[in-house]
mmCIF file of C-alpha atoms in Angstrom:
data_model
loop_
_atom_site.group_PDB
_atom_site.id
_atom_site.type_symbol
_atom_site.label_atom_id
_atom_site.label_comp_id
_atom_site.label_asym_id
_atom_site.label_seq_id
_atom_site.Cartn_x
_atom_site.Cartn_y
_atom_site.Cartn_z
ATOM 1 C CA MET A 1 16.220 -21.783 -28.881
ATOM 2 C CA ARG A 2 14.361 -22.039 -25.583
ATOM 3 C CA SER A 3 10.601 -21.647 -25.222
ATOM 4 C CA GLN A 4 9.484 -18.117 -24.375
ATOM 5 C CA ARG A 5 5.995 -18.954 -23.040
ATOM 6 C CA VAL A 6 5.276 -20.935 -19.906
ATOM 7 C CA THR A 7 1.913 -21.399 -18.221
ATOM 8 C CA ILE A 8 2.240 -22.449 -14.579
ATOM 9 C CA LEU A 9 -0.693 -24.321 -13.063
ATOM 10 C CA SER A 10 -0.198 -23.776 -9.357
ATOM 11 C CA THR A 11 -1.644 -25.248 -6.183
ATOM 12 C CA ALA A 12 -1.386 -21.860 -4.451
ATOM 13 C CA ASP A 13 -2.581 -18.346 -5.109
ATOM 14 C CA PHE A 14 0.123 -15.936 -6.202
ATOM 15 C CA ASP A 15 -0.350 -13.608 -3.235
ATOM 16 C CA SER A 16 -0.359 -16.392 -0.628
ATOM 17 C CA ALA A 17 0.889 -15.389 2.805
ATOM 18 C CA VAL A 18 3.927 -17.657 2.399
ATOM 19 C CA TRP A 19 5.627 -18.050 -0.970
ATOM 20 C CA THR A 20 6.723 -21.513 -2.092
ATOM 21 C CA ASN A 21 8.207 -23.075 -5.234
ATOM 22 C CA LYS A 22 5.424 -21.918 -7.496
ATOM 23 C CA GLN A 23 5.753 -18.169 -7.020
ATOM 24 C CA HIS A 24 9.564 -18.289 -6.931
ATOM 25 C CA LEU A 25 9.694 -20.274 -10.168
ATOM 26 C CA ALA A 26 7.272 -17.894 -11.872
ATOM 27 C CA THR A 27 9.120 -14.718 -10.937
ATOM 28 C CA GLY A 28 12.510 -16.298 -11.653
ATOM 29 C CA LEU A 29 11.471 -17.309 -15.168
ATOM 30 C CA VAL A 30 10.134 -13.810 -15.818
ATOM 31 C CA ARG A 31 13.494 -12.357 -14.782
ATOM 32 C CA ALA A 32 15.116 -14.793 -17.211
ATOM 33 C CA GLY A 33 13.133 -13.237 -20.051
ATOM 34 C CA ILE A 34 10.398 -15.854 -20.370
ATOM 35 C CA GLU A 35 6.733 -14.926 -20.717
ATOM 36 C CA VAL A 36 4.894 -16.541 -17.800
ATOM 37 C CA GLU A 37 1.227 -17.008 -16.983
ATOM 38 C CA TYR A 38 0.362 -18.123 -13.462
ATOM 39 C CA ILE A 39 -2.932 -19.982 -12.997
ATOM 40 C CA GLU A 40 -3.943 -19.856 -9.368
ATOM 41 C CA SER A 41 -5.101 -22.901 -7.434
ATOM 42 C CA PHE A 42 -8.059 -25.044 -8.463
ATOM 43 C CA GLY A 43 -8.617 -25.555 -4.732
ATOM 44 C CA LEU A 44 -7.669 -29.199 -4.192
ATOM 45 C CA ARG A 45 -8.633 -29.160 -0.512
ATOM 46 C CA GLU A 46 -12.371 -29.327 -0.003
ATOM 47 C CA PRO A 47 -13.331 -26.098 1.794
ATOM 48 C CA ARG A 48 -15.168 -25.964 5.065
ATOM 49 C CA VAL A 49 -16.762 -23.202 7.094
ATOM 50 C CA SER A 50 -13.700 -21.423 8.488
ATOM 51 C CA LYS A 51 -12.381 -17.888 8.405
ATOM 52 C CA ALA A 52 -9.400 -18.857 6.227
ATOM 53 C CA ASP A 53 -11.457 -20.727 3.623
ATOM 54 C CA LEU A 54 -14.206 -18.122 3.493
ATOM 55 C CA THR A 55 -11.670 -15.323 3.088
ATOM 56 C CA ARG A 56 -9.957 -17.221 0.277
ATOM 57 C CA ALA A 57 -13.275 -17.829 -1.499
ATOM 58 C CA LEU A 58 -14.361 -14.193 -1.227
ATOM 59 C CA ARG A 59 -11.004 -13.016 -2.553
ATOM 60 C CA ARG A 60 -11.344 -15.306 -5.564
ATOM 61 C CA VAL A 61 -14.878 -14.043 -6.280
ATOM 62 C CA ARG A 62 -13.759 -10.401 -6.075
ATOM 63 C CA ARG A 63 -11.053 -11.096 -8.638
ATOM 64 C CA MET A 64 -13.706 -12.291 -11.059
ATOM 65 C CA LEU A 65 -15.632 -9.013 -10.896
ATOM 66 C CA PRO A 66 -15.162 -6.733 -13.953
ATOM 67 C CA SER A 67 -13.579 -3.975 -11.872
ATOM 68 C CA ARG A 68 -10.830 -6.346 -10.735
ATOM 69 C CA ARG A 69 -10.268 -8.330 -13.926
ATOM 70 C CA SER A 70 -7.522 -6.125 -15.325
ATOM 71 C CA ALA A 71 -5.517 -6.543 -12.137
ATOM 72 C CA SER A 72 -6.051 -10.291 -12.108
ATOM 73 C CA ASP A 73 -5.229 -10.853 -15.761
ATOM 74 C CA GLY A 74 -2.414 -8.352 -15.938
ATOM 75 C CA ALA A 75 0.677 -7.850 -13.807
ATOM 76 C CA ALA A 76 0.206 -9.518 -10.459
ATOM 77 C CA SER A 77 -0.586 -7.254 -7.552
ATOM 78 C CA ARG A 78 1.086 -8.850 -4.557
ATOM 79 C CA PRO A 79 1.312 -7.491 -1.020
ATOM 80 C CA THR A 80 4.438 -5.367 -0.712
ATOM 81 C CA ASN A 81 4.975 -6.298 2.943
ATOM 82 C CA LEU A 82 5.161 -10.031 2.164
ATOM 83 C CA SER A 83 6.820 -10.086 -1.240
ATOM 84 C CA PRO A 84 10.340 -11.255 -1.965
ATOM 85 C CA PRO A 85 12.584 -8.364 -3.010
ATOM 86 C CA GLY A 86 12.316 -7.236 -6.601
ATOM 87 C CA ALA A 87 12.019 -4.200 -8.787
ATOM 88 C CA GLY A 88 8.471 -5.051 -9.828
ATOM 89 C CA ASN A 89 9.413 -6.300 -13.294
ATOM 90 C CA ASP A 90 9.406 -9.964 -12.267
ATOM 91 C CA ARG A 91 5.647 -10.423 -12.057
ATOM 92 C CA PRO A 92 3.893 -13.012 -14.204
ATOM 93 C CA ARG A 93 0.430 -12.548 -15.636
ATOM 94 C CA VAL A 94 -1.883 -14.003 -12.990
ATOM 95 C CA VAL A 95 -5.089 -15.780 -13.951
ATOM 96 C CA SER A 96 -7.687 -16.688 -11.305
ATOM 97 C CA PRO A 97 -9.815 -19.624 -12.480
ATOM 98 C CA ILE A 98 -13.383 -20.308 -11.478
ATOM 99 C CA VAL A 99 -13.912 -23.925 -10.408
ATOM 100 C CA ILE A 100 -16.099 -25.666 -7.859
ATOM 101 C CA PRO A 101 -13.701 -27.095 -5.223
ATOM 102 C CA PHE A 102 -15.632 -30.319 -4.590
ATOM 103 C CA HIS A 103 -13.679 -32.372 -7.105
ATOM 104 C CA ARG A 104 -14.531 -35.806 -5.650
ATOM 105 C CA PHE A 105 -18.022 -35.627 -7.154
ATOM 106 C CA SER A 106 -18.199 -36.773 -10.786
ATOM 107 C CA GLY A 107 -20.920 -34.269 -11.638
ATOM 108 C CA VAL A 108 -18.834 -31.421 -10.298
ATOM 109 C CA ARG A 109 -15.849 -32.610 -12.332
ATOM 110 C CA LEU A 110 -17.910 -32.622 -15.520
ATOM 111 C CA LEU A 111 -19.048 -29.085 -14.801
ATOM 112 C CA ASN A 112 -15.517 -27.963 -13.921
ATOM 113 C CA ARG A 113 -14.139 -29.400 -17.154
ATOM 114 C CA LEU A 114 -16.694 -27.366 -19.089
ATOM 115 C CA ILE A 115 -15.941 -24.237 -17.061
ATOM 116 C CA VAL A 116 -12.209 -24.633 -17.655
ATOM 117 C CA ARG A 117 -12.697 -25.059 -21.398
ATOM 118 C CA LEU A 118 -15.086 -22.111 -21.767
ATOM 119 C CA THR A 119 -13.708 -19.574 -19.268
ATOM 120 C CA LEU A 120 -10.057 -20.409 -18.622
ATOM 121 C CA LEU A 121 -8.651 -21.629 -21.943
ATOM 122 C CA PRO A 122 -9.573 -18.451 -23.871
ATOM 123 C CA ARG A 123 -7.498 -16.440 -21.373
ATOM 124 C CA LEU A 124 -4.320 -18.493 -21.886
ATOM 125 C CA SER A 125 -1.518 -18.150 -24.424
ATOM 126 C CA ARG A 126 -1.075 -21.413 -26.288
ATOM 127 C CA GLY A 127 0.223 -22.564 -29.646
ATOM 128 C CA GLU A 128 3.683 -23.361 -30.917
ATOM 129 C CA GLY A 129 6.360 -23.487 -28.233
ATOM 130 C CA SER A 130 3.862 -23.310 -25.360
ATOM 131 C CA VAL A 131 4.676 -25.152 -22.119
ATOM 132 C CA LEU A 132 2.344 -26.161 -19.299
ATOM 133 C CA TRP A 133 4.358 -26.413 -16.066
ATOM 134 C CA THR A 134 1.903 -27.938 -13.622
ATOM 135 C CA PHE A 135 2.294 -28.386 -9.892
ATOM 136 C CA SER A 136 -1.172 -29.924 -9.753
ATOM 137 C CA PRO A 137 -1.932 -33.484 -10.862
ATOM 138 C CA LEU A 138 -5.536 -32.399 -11.442
ATOM 139 C CA THR A 139 -5.446 -30.356 -14.662
ATOM 140 C CA TYR A 140 -8.894 -30.869 -16.202
ATOM 141 C CA GLY A 141 -7.167 -31.722 -19.464
ATOM 142 C CA LEU A 142 -5.182 -28.499 -19.885
ATOM 143 C CA GLU A 143 -2.094 -30.452 -20.999
ATOM 144 C CA ARG A 144 -3.839 -31.361 -24.270
ATOM 145 C CA TYR A 145 -3.662 -27.728 -25.391
ATOM 146 C CA PHE A 146 0.094 -27.202 -24.935
ATOM 147 C CA ASP A 147 3.095 -28.373 -26.916
ATOM 148 C CA THR A 148 4.944 -29.596 -23.824
ATOM 149 C CA THR A 149 3.988 -30.521 -20.272
ATOM 150 C CA VAL A 150 6.251 -30.492 -17.217
ATOM 151 C CA TYR A 151 4.871 -32.094 -14.058
ATOM 152 C CA HIS A 152 6.536 -30.690 -10.935
ATOM 153 C CA SER A 153 5.419 -32.590 -7.833
ATOM 154 C CA VAL A 154 6.350 -30.928 -4.555
ATOM 155 C CA ASP A 155 4.067 -32.778 -2.112
ATOM 156 C CA LEU A 156 2.209 -36.022 -1.615
ATOM 157 C CA LEU A 157 -1.015 -34.164 -2.255
ATOM 158 C CA HIS A 158 -3.169 -37.291 -2.090
ATOM 159 C CA HIS A 159 -2.364 -37.465 1.641
ATOM 160 C CA GLN A 160 -3.356 -33.869 2.292
ATOM 161 C CA GLU A 161 -6.279 -33.412 4.641
ATOM 162 C CA ARG A 162 -9.617 -32.938 2.833
ATOM 163 C CA ALA A 163 -8.053 -33.594 -0.574
ATOM 164 C CA PRO A 164 -9.694 -36.097 -2.983
ATOM 165 C CA GLY A 165 -6.897 -38.652 -2.608
ATOM 166 C CA ALA A 166 -8.118 -41.355 -5.000
ATOM 167 C CA LEU A 167 -8.909 -38.796 -7.705
ATOM 168 C CA LEU A 168 -5.489 -37.153 -7.376
ATOM 169 C CA LEU A 169 -3.744 -40.520 -7.756
ATOM 170 C CA GLU A 170 -5.766 -41.351 -10.866
ATOM 171 C CA SER A 171 -5.077 -37.898 -12.331
ATOM 172 C CA GLU A 172 -1.388 -38.194 -11.518
ATOM 173 C CA ALA A 173 -1.073 -41.532 -13.305
ATOM 174 C CA ARG A 174 -2.644 -40.047 -16.446
ATOM 175 C CA LEU A 175 -0.458 -36.952 -16.275
ATOM 176 C CA LEU A 176 2.735 -38.999 -15.909
ATOM 177 C CA SER A 177 1.967 -40.775 -19.178
ATOM 178 C CA HIS A 178 1.627 -37.428 -20.925
ATOM 179 C CA ALA A 179 4.372 -35.291 -19.354
ATOM 180 C CA SER A 180 7.655 -34.738 -21.172
ATOM 181 C CA ASN A 181 9.504 -34.046 -17.909
ATOM 182 C CA VAL A 182 8.723 -35.068 -14.331
ATOM 183 C CA ILE A 183 10.287 -33.329 -11.319
ATOM 184 C CA ALA A 184 10.127 -34.266 -7.621
ATOM 185 C CA SER A 185 10.992 -31.975 -4.730
ATOM 186 C CA SER A 186 12.054 -34.757 -2.355
ATOM 187 C CA VAL A 187 13.167 -38.363 -2.294
ATOM 188 C CA GLY A 188 9.803 -39.290 -0.787
ATOM 189 C CA VAL A 189 7.933 -37.728 -3.704
ATOM 190 C CA ARG A 190 10.334 -39.323 -6.187
ATOM 191 C CA ARG A 191 9.757 -42.765 -4.709
ATOM 192 C CA HIS A 192 6.020 -42.226 -4.973
ATOM 193 C CA LEU A 193 6.254 -41.214 -8.647
ATOM 194 C CA GLU A 194 8.481 -44.183 -9.384
ATOM 195 C CA SER A 195 5.903 -46.455 -7.746
ATOM 196 C CA LEU A 196 3.434 -45.197 -10.348
ATOM 197 C CA GLY A 197 5.746 -46.363 -13.124
ATOM 198 C CA CYS A 198 7.700 -43.183 -13.884
ATOM 199 C CA SER A 199 11.368 -44.186 -14.113
ATOM 200 C CA ASP A 200 12.920 -40.859 -15.175
ATOM 201 C CA VAL A 201 12.235 -38.415 -12.340
ATOM 202 C CA LEU A 202 14.419 -35.349 -11.792
ATOM 203 C CA LEU A 203 15.143 -34.601 -8.122
ATOM 204 C CA TRP A 204 14.991 -30.856 -7.474
ATOM 205 C CA GLU A 205 15.010 -30.410 -3.719
ATOM 206 C CA ASN A 206 13.622 -27.162 -2.404
ATOM 207 C CA VAL A 207 16.034 -24.249 -2.385
ATOM 208 C CA ALA A 208 16.170 -20.797 -0.795
ATOM 209 C CA ASP A 209 16.552 -17.140 -1.610
ATOM 210 C CA VAL A 210 20.054 -17.518 -0.188
ATOM 211 C CA GLY A 211 21.254 -13.959 -0.770
ATOM 212 C CA VAL A 212 18.472 -12.500 1.367
ATOM 213 C CA TYR A 213 19.312 -14.687 4.380
ATOM 214 C CA ALA A 214 23.093 -14.948 4.128
ATOM 215 C CA GLY A 215 23.830 -11.223 4.109
ATOM 216 C CA VAL A 216 22.285 -10.303 7.469
ATOM 217 C CA ARG A 217 24.208 -10.169 10.748
ATOM 218 C CA GLU A 218 22.504 -9.694 14.112
ATOM 219 C CA PRO A 219 23.477 -10.464 17.714
ATOM 220 C CA ARG A 220 22.526 -14.079 18.516
ATOM 221 C CA VAL A 221 20.159 -13.241 21.362
ATOM 222 C CA GLN A 222 17.509 -15.898 20.714
ATOM 223 C CA ASP A 223 17.722 -19.630 21.364
ATOM 224 C CA ALA A 224 15.561 -21.303 18.701
ATOM 225 C CA ILE A 225 13.192 -20.303 15.931
ATOM 226 C CA PHE A 226 10.563 -21.930 13.769
ATOM 227 C CA ALA A 227 9.454 -20.100 10.622
ATOM 228 C CA GLY A 228 6.575 -21.468 8.580
ATOM 229 C CA ASN A 229 2.906 -22.347 8.602
ATOM 230 C CA LEU A 230 1.710 -22.982 12.133
ATOM 231 C CA THR A 231 -0.711 -25.792 11.454
ATOM 232 C CA PRO A 232 -1.327 -29.081 13.286
ATOM 233 C CA ALA A 233 -1.382 -30.852 9.908
ATOM 234 C CA LYS A 234 2.411 -30.436 9.759
ATOM 235 C CA ILE A 235 3.771 -29.329 13.114
ATOM 236 C CA ASP A 236 4.174 -31.387 16.285
ATOM 237 C CA ILE A 237 3.009 -28.695 18.685
ATOM 238 C CA GLY A 238 3.878 -30.930 21.635
ATOM 239 C CA LEU A 239 7.574 -30.756 20.738
ATOM 240 C CA LEU A 240 7.508 -26.964 20.716
ATOM 241 C CA ARG A 241 5.655 -26.904 24.018
ATOM 242 C CA GLY A 242 8.259 -29.254 25.452
ATOM 243 C CA LEU A 243 11.022 -26.830 24.453
ATOM 244 C CA VAL A 244 9.558 -23.811 26.199
ATOM 245 C CA ASP A 245 8.583 -25.845 29.257
ATOM 246 C CA ALA A 246 12.259 -26.879 29.493
ATOM 247 C CA GLY A 247 13.391 -23.254 29.466
ATOM 248 C CA VAL A 248 14.338 -22.838 25.802
ATOM 249 C CA GLY A 249 13.396 -19.430 24.410
ATOM 250 C CA LEU A 250 11.345 -19.863 21.248
ATOM 251 C CA VAL A 251 10.607 -17.468 18.388
ATOM 252 C CA LEU A 252 7.755 -18.289 15.999
ATOM 253 C CA ALA A 253 7.120 -16.621 12.654
ATOM 254 C CA GLY A 254 4.440 -17.413 10.099
ATOM 255 C CA PRO A 255 0.698 -17.526 9.578
ATOM 256 C CA VAL A 256 -1.599 -19.441 11.912
ATOM 257 C CA ALA A 257 -4.155 -21.904 10.503
ATOM 258 C CA ILE A 258 -3.522 -20.874 6.893
ATOM 259 C CA ASP A 259 -4.950 -24.225 5.737
ATOM 260 C CA GLY A 260 -8.276 -23.613 7.424
ATOM 261 C CA THR A 261 -7.456 -25.615 10.546
ATOM 262 C CA ASP A 262 -7.453 -24.138 14.028
ATOM 263 C CA ASP A 263 -5.979 -25.723 17.099
ATOM 264 C CA GLY A 264 -6.310 -24.495 20.648
ATOM 265 C CA ALA A 265 -2.847 -25.913 21.388
ATOM 266 C CA ILE A 266 -1.289 -23.458 18.917
ATOM 267 C CA ARG A 267 -3.048 -20.492 20.499
ATOM 268 C CA GLU A 268 -1.985 -21.691 23.924
ATOM 269 C CA LEU A 269 1.623 -22.017 22.769
ATOM 270 C CA LEU A 270 1.632 -18.495 21.330
ATOM 271 C CA ALA A 271 0.540 -17.164 24.715
ATOM 272 C CA HIS A 272 3.455 -18.844 26.566
ATOM 273 C CA ASP A 273 5.782 -16.379 28.290
ATOM 274 C CA ARG A 274 8.889 -17.935 26.660
ATOM 275 C CA VAL A 275 7.415 -17.624 23.147
ATOM 276 C CA THR A 276 7.865 -14.580 20.952
ATOM 277 C CA TYR A 277 5.432 -14.578 18.042
ATOM 278 C CA LEU A 278 6.421 -12.282 15.179
ATOM 279 C CA GLY A 279 3.520 -12.926 12.818
ATOM 280 C CA ASN A 280 4.038 -13.439 9.101
ATOM 281 C CA LEU A 281 7.201 -11.601 8.062
ATOM 282 C CA ALA A 282 8.520 -10.200 4.811
ATOM 283 C CA PRO A 283 11.686 -12.070 3.721
ATOM 284 C CA ARG A 284 14.093 -9.340 4.824
ATOM 285 C CA ASP A 285 12.430 -9.097 8.241
ATOM 286 C CA LEU A 286 12.512 -12.886 8.519
ATOM 287 C CA ALA A 287 16.218 -12.811 7.632
ATOM 288 C CA ARG A 288 16.858 -10.537 10.607
ATOM 289 C CA ALA A 289 14.835 -12.803 12.873
ATOM 290 C CA LEU A 290 16.783 -15.889 11.751
ATOM 291 C CA ALA A 291 20.113 -14.100 12.143
ATOM 292 C CA SER A 292 19.296 -13.352 15.786
ATOM 293 C CA ALA A 293 18.775 -17.036 16.689
ATOM 294 C CA LYS A 294 21.049 -20.065 17.039
ATOM 295 C CA VAL A 295 18.898 -23.073 16.132
ATOM 296 C CA GLY A 296 16.378 -23.445 13.327
ATOM 297 C CA LEU A 297 13.632 -25.968 14.049
ATOM 298 C CA ILE A 298 11.822 -28.399 11.754
ATOM 299 C CA PRO A 299 9.436 -29.984 14.290
ATOM 300 C CA TYR A 300 7.282 -31.785 11.750
ATOM 301 C CA ALA A 301 4.815 -34.405 12.808
ATOM 302 C CA THR A 302 5.385 -37.864 11.339
ATOM 303 C CA ASN A 303 2.510 -38.754 9.030
ATOM 304 C CA PRO A 304 1.931 -39.898 5.426
ATOM 305 C CA TYR A 305 1.862 -36.321 4.140
ATOM 306 C CA THR A 306 5.144 -35.191 5.725
ATOM 307 C CA ARG A 307 6.965 -38.261 4.350
ATOM 308 C CA GLY A 308 7.102 -36.370 1.059
ATOM 309 C CA VAL A 309 7.960 -32.923 2.418
ATOM 310 C CA PHE A 310 11.286 -31.174 1.878
ATOM 311 C CA PRO A 311 10.859 -27.999 3.966
ATOM 312 C CA MET A 312 11.802 -24.819 2.103
ATOM 313 C CA LYS A 313 13.107 -23.407 5.367
ATOM 314 C CA VAL A 314 16.087 -25.833 5.467
ATOM 315 C CA PHE A 315 18.400 -23.721 3.341
ATOM 316 C CA GLU A 316 16.961 -20.449 4.640
ATOM 317 C CA TYR A 317 18.076 -21.567 8.103
ATOM 318 C CA MET A 318 21.488 -22.664 6.846
ATOM 319 C CA ALA A 319 22.003 -19.465 4.858
ATOM 320 C CA ALA A 320 21.440 -17.593 8.120
ATOM 321 C CA GLY A 321 24.037 -19.811 9.798
ATOM 322 C CA LEU A 322 21.599 -21.646 12.062
ATOM 323 C CA SER A 323 22.088 -25.137 13.359
ATOM 324 C CA VAL A 324 19.165 -27.154 11.970
ATOM 325 C CA VAL A 325 17.371 -29.693 14.159
ATOM 326 C CA THR A 326 14.618 -31.803 12.607
ATOM 327 C CA THR A 327 12.334 -34.672 13.364
ATOM 328 C CA PRO A 328 12.951 -37.703 11.111
ATOM 329 C CA LEU A 329 11.929 -36.776 7.555
ATOM 330 C CA PRO A 330 12.925 -39.090 4.674
ATOM 331 C CA SER A 331 13.661 -36.072 2.489
ATOM 332 C CA LEU A 332 16.423 -34.898 4.846
ATOM 333 C CA ALA A 333 17.982 -38.260 5.691
ATOM 334 C CA GLU A 334 20.959 -37.830 3.358
ATOM 335 C CA HIS A 335 21.792 -34.278 4.464
ATOM 336 C CA GLY A 336 24.554 -34.829 6.987
ATOM 337 C CA ASP A 337 24.727 -31.199 8.105
ATOM 338 C CA ILE A 338 21.257 -31.429 9.645
ATOM 339 C CA LEU A 339 20.680 -32.964 13.078
ATOM 340 C CA HIS A 340 17.979 -35.632 12.865
ATOM 341 C CA VAL A 341 16.264 -36.534 16.102
ATOM 342 C CA GLU A 342 14.841 -40.017 15.632
ATOM 343 C CA GLU A 343 11.549 -40.968 17.196
ATOM 344 C CA GLY A 344 11.889 -41.829 20.849
ATOM 345 C CA LEU A 345 14.970 -39.671 21.385
ATOM 346 C CA ASN A 346 15.054 -36.319 23.171
ATOM 347 C CA PHE A 347 14.292 -33.479 20.767
ATOM 348 C CA VAL A 348 14.414 -30.932 23.592
ATOM 349 C CA ARG A 349 17.857 -32.060 24.776
ATOM 350 C CA THR A 350 19.278 -31.943 21.242
ATOM 351 C CA VAL A 351 18.032 -28.388 20.715
ATOM 352 C CA ALA A 352 19.372 -27.272 24.105
ATOM 353 C CA ASP A 353 22.779 -28.807 23.331
ATOM 354 C CA GLU A 354 22.923 -26.988 19.976
ATOM 355 C CA VAL A 355 22.030 -23.693 21.609
ATOM 356 C CA SER A 356 24.817 -24.037 24.170
ATOM 357 C CA SER A 357 27.461 -25.193 21.662
ATOM 358 C CA PHE A 358 26.648 -22.689 18.888
ATOM 359 C CA SER A 359 29.638 -21.055 17.203
ATOM 360 C CA GLU A 360 29.973 -18.522 14.387
ATOM 361 C CA THR A 361 32.666 -20.697 12.808
ATOM 362 C CA ALA A 362 30.143 -23.473 12.299
ATOM 363 C CA ALA A 363 27.571 -20.904 11.201
ATOM 364 C CA GLU A 364 29.846 -19.709 8.410
ATOM 365 C CA ARG A 365 30.352 -23.285 7.206
ATOM 366 C CA ARG A 366 26.587 -23.710 6.976
ATOM 367 C CA ARG A 367 26.291 -20.469 5.008
ATOM 368 C CA GLN A 368 28.765 -21.802 2.470
ATOM 369 C CA ILE A 369 26.792 -25.039 2.077
ATOM 370 C CA ALA A 370 23.604 -23.057 1.442
ATOM 371 C CA GLN A 371 25.223 -21.194 -1.461
ATOM 372 C CA ASN A 372 24.842 -24.338 -3.564
ATOM 373 C CA HIS A 373 21.082 -24.383 -2.997
ATOM 374 C CA SER A 374 19.883 -21.012 -4.290
ATOM 375 C CA TRP A 375 16.982 -19.944 -6.455
ATOM 376 C CA GLU A 376 19.448 -18.463 -8.943
ATOM 377 C CA ARG A 377 20.862 -21.913 -9.631
ATOM 378 C CA ARG A 378 17.424 -23.491 -9.754
ATOM 379 C CA ILE A 379 16.171 -20.989 -12.313
ATOM 380 C CA GLU A 380 19.235 -21.732 -14.439
ATOM 381 C CA GLN A 381 18.204 -25.398 -14.332
ATOM 382 C CA ALA A 382 14.622 -24.557 -15.267
ATOM 383 C CA VAL A 383 15.704 -22.376 -18.184
ATOM 384 C CA GLY A 384 18.050 -25.139 -19.315
ATOM 385 C CA LEU A 385 15.225 -27.677 -19.141
ATOM 386 C CA LEU A 386 12.982 -25.441 -21.254
ATOM 387 C CA GLY A 387 15.776 -24.892 -23.739
ATOM 388 C CA ALA A 388 16.394 -28.634 -24.031
ATOM 389 C CA ARG A 389 12.747 -29.127 -24.950
ATOM 390 C CA ASP A 390 13.184 -26.790 -27.935
ATOM 391 C CA GLU A 391 16.302 -28.453 -29.336
#
C-alpha cells in the first residue's frame, strides 16, 4: 500500500509567479489521493535590497501574522489568474517557514536549525509512512524526522547567483547518503549527483501540462516567442535583440527580474517596436499565445548554472506545435526534434529559417511527441515510486 502523506520541501513559494516542478508535483499528488504538505522556500539565495526581494520578504512576514495563519497552514490560496486549471480540490496544505536567509554564516545556521525544530516541525505531519520529498539540499535536518526521504534535484543550485555554493554542496553530499531515492531533472544534474558518489539516480526530465497547450488552435500570426523568466542570469538578451534587429517579430511572456536582478538591456528590449510583451500569463492564455506563433525560443546563456537546466517550456512549446530552437544545453543534446544552435553559429538565421519553413504537418508531429511528456504520466511515476517504498 502506498504512502498517503508526503511533505514537500520546496525551493519556491507555492504562489510563485511561474509554477515549476514543485507546485505541479504537489497538486498532482493531491489529485491522486495523497495528503500533501508544501513547505515554502528556505530562501537559498541571499537577499539584497531590491523590489522583488523586499516584496517576497514582506509577503512571508504577513503569512506569519495570526490573521493570516489559517490561510497559510490550510488550503493554499493561490492567485486565480496565474494558477493551472483545477477545480480547487488539488491544493496541498502550505506551510511558510521562518528562517534567516543568510545561510553561509555558521551562527545563522545554528539559529535556523533551532527555529526549524521549534516552529516548523510541530506544524508538520510525521510518523509512520511519512515521506519527505525535498527539492532543497539544505534541509536543516528535517529528513531525520521522516520514514523516507526522496531528493529531487532540478537545478545546479550551488551555481545559482548569491547562493551559498559550498554549503549547498556539503548539504547535498549528506542528503545523498540518507535519501532512499534520488531524482535528477536533467542529464547535467544527474552527472553532478553521480560525481558526488550517487550511482542510482532516476532521470525525470521536466514535463508539461500537455493537455492545456495541445488543445488550442490559433492563426499563426507571430514569428517567434519566448515564455519564461526574463532574467539575465538565464537569458542571453543579446540573442533576442539580434532577432528583432534582423526583422523577426518577437513575443515575450513572463515576469521580469523575478530573481531580484534588473537589467537595463531587458527593459530596452521590451520597448523595441518589434517586441510584443504580454506580461505573466495564466496557462490557458499562454497556450493561446504559443498557438499563434511558429518558433519557440530557448535563448539561454551558457554558464555553469544553465548546464544543469532542462527548461520546462520545451514540451509546452512542442505541445503547441512550435518548432523549438535552443542554444546548446547539455540537457537537450539527445532530443533530436529540437534545433540546437551551437556556439559561433547563427541563431538568428536558424530562427528565421524555421519561421519561413513552418508547416502544420510538422507541428502535429511535435504535438504527438509531447504527449509522452505530460504531468499525468509523471504523477503516475511519482505515485508508483511512493508505492514501491511501502512494499
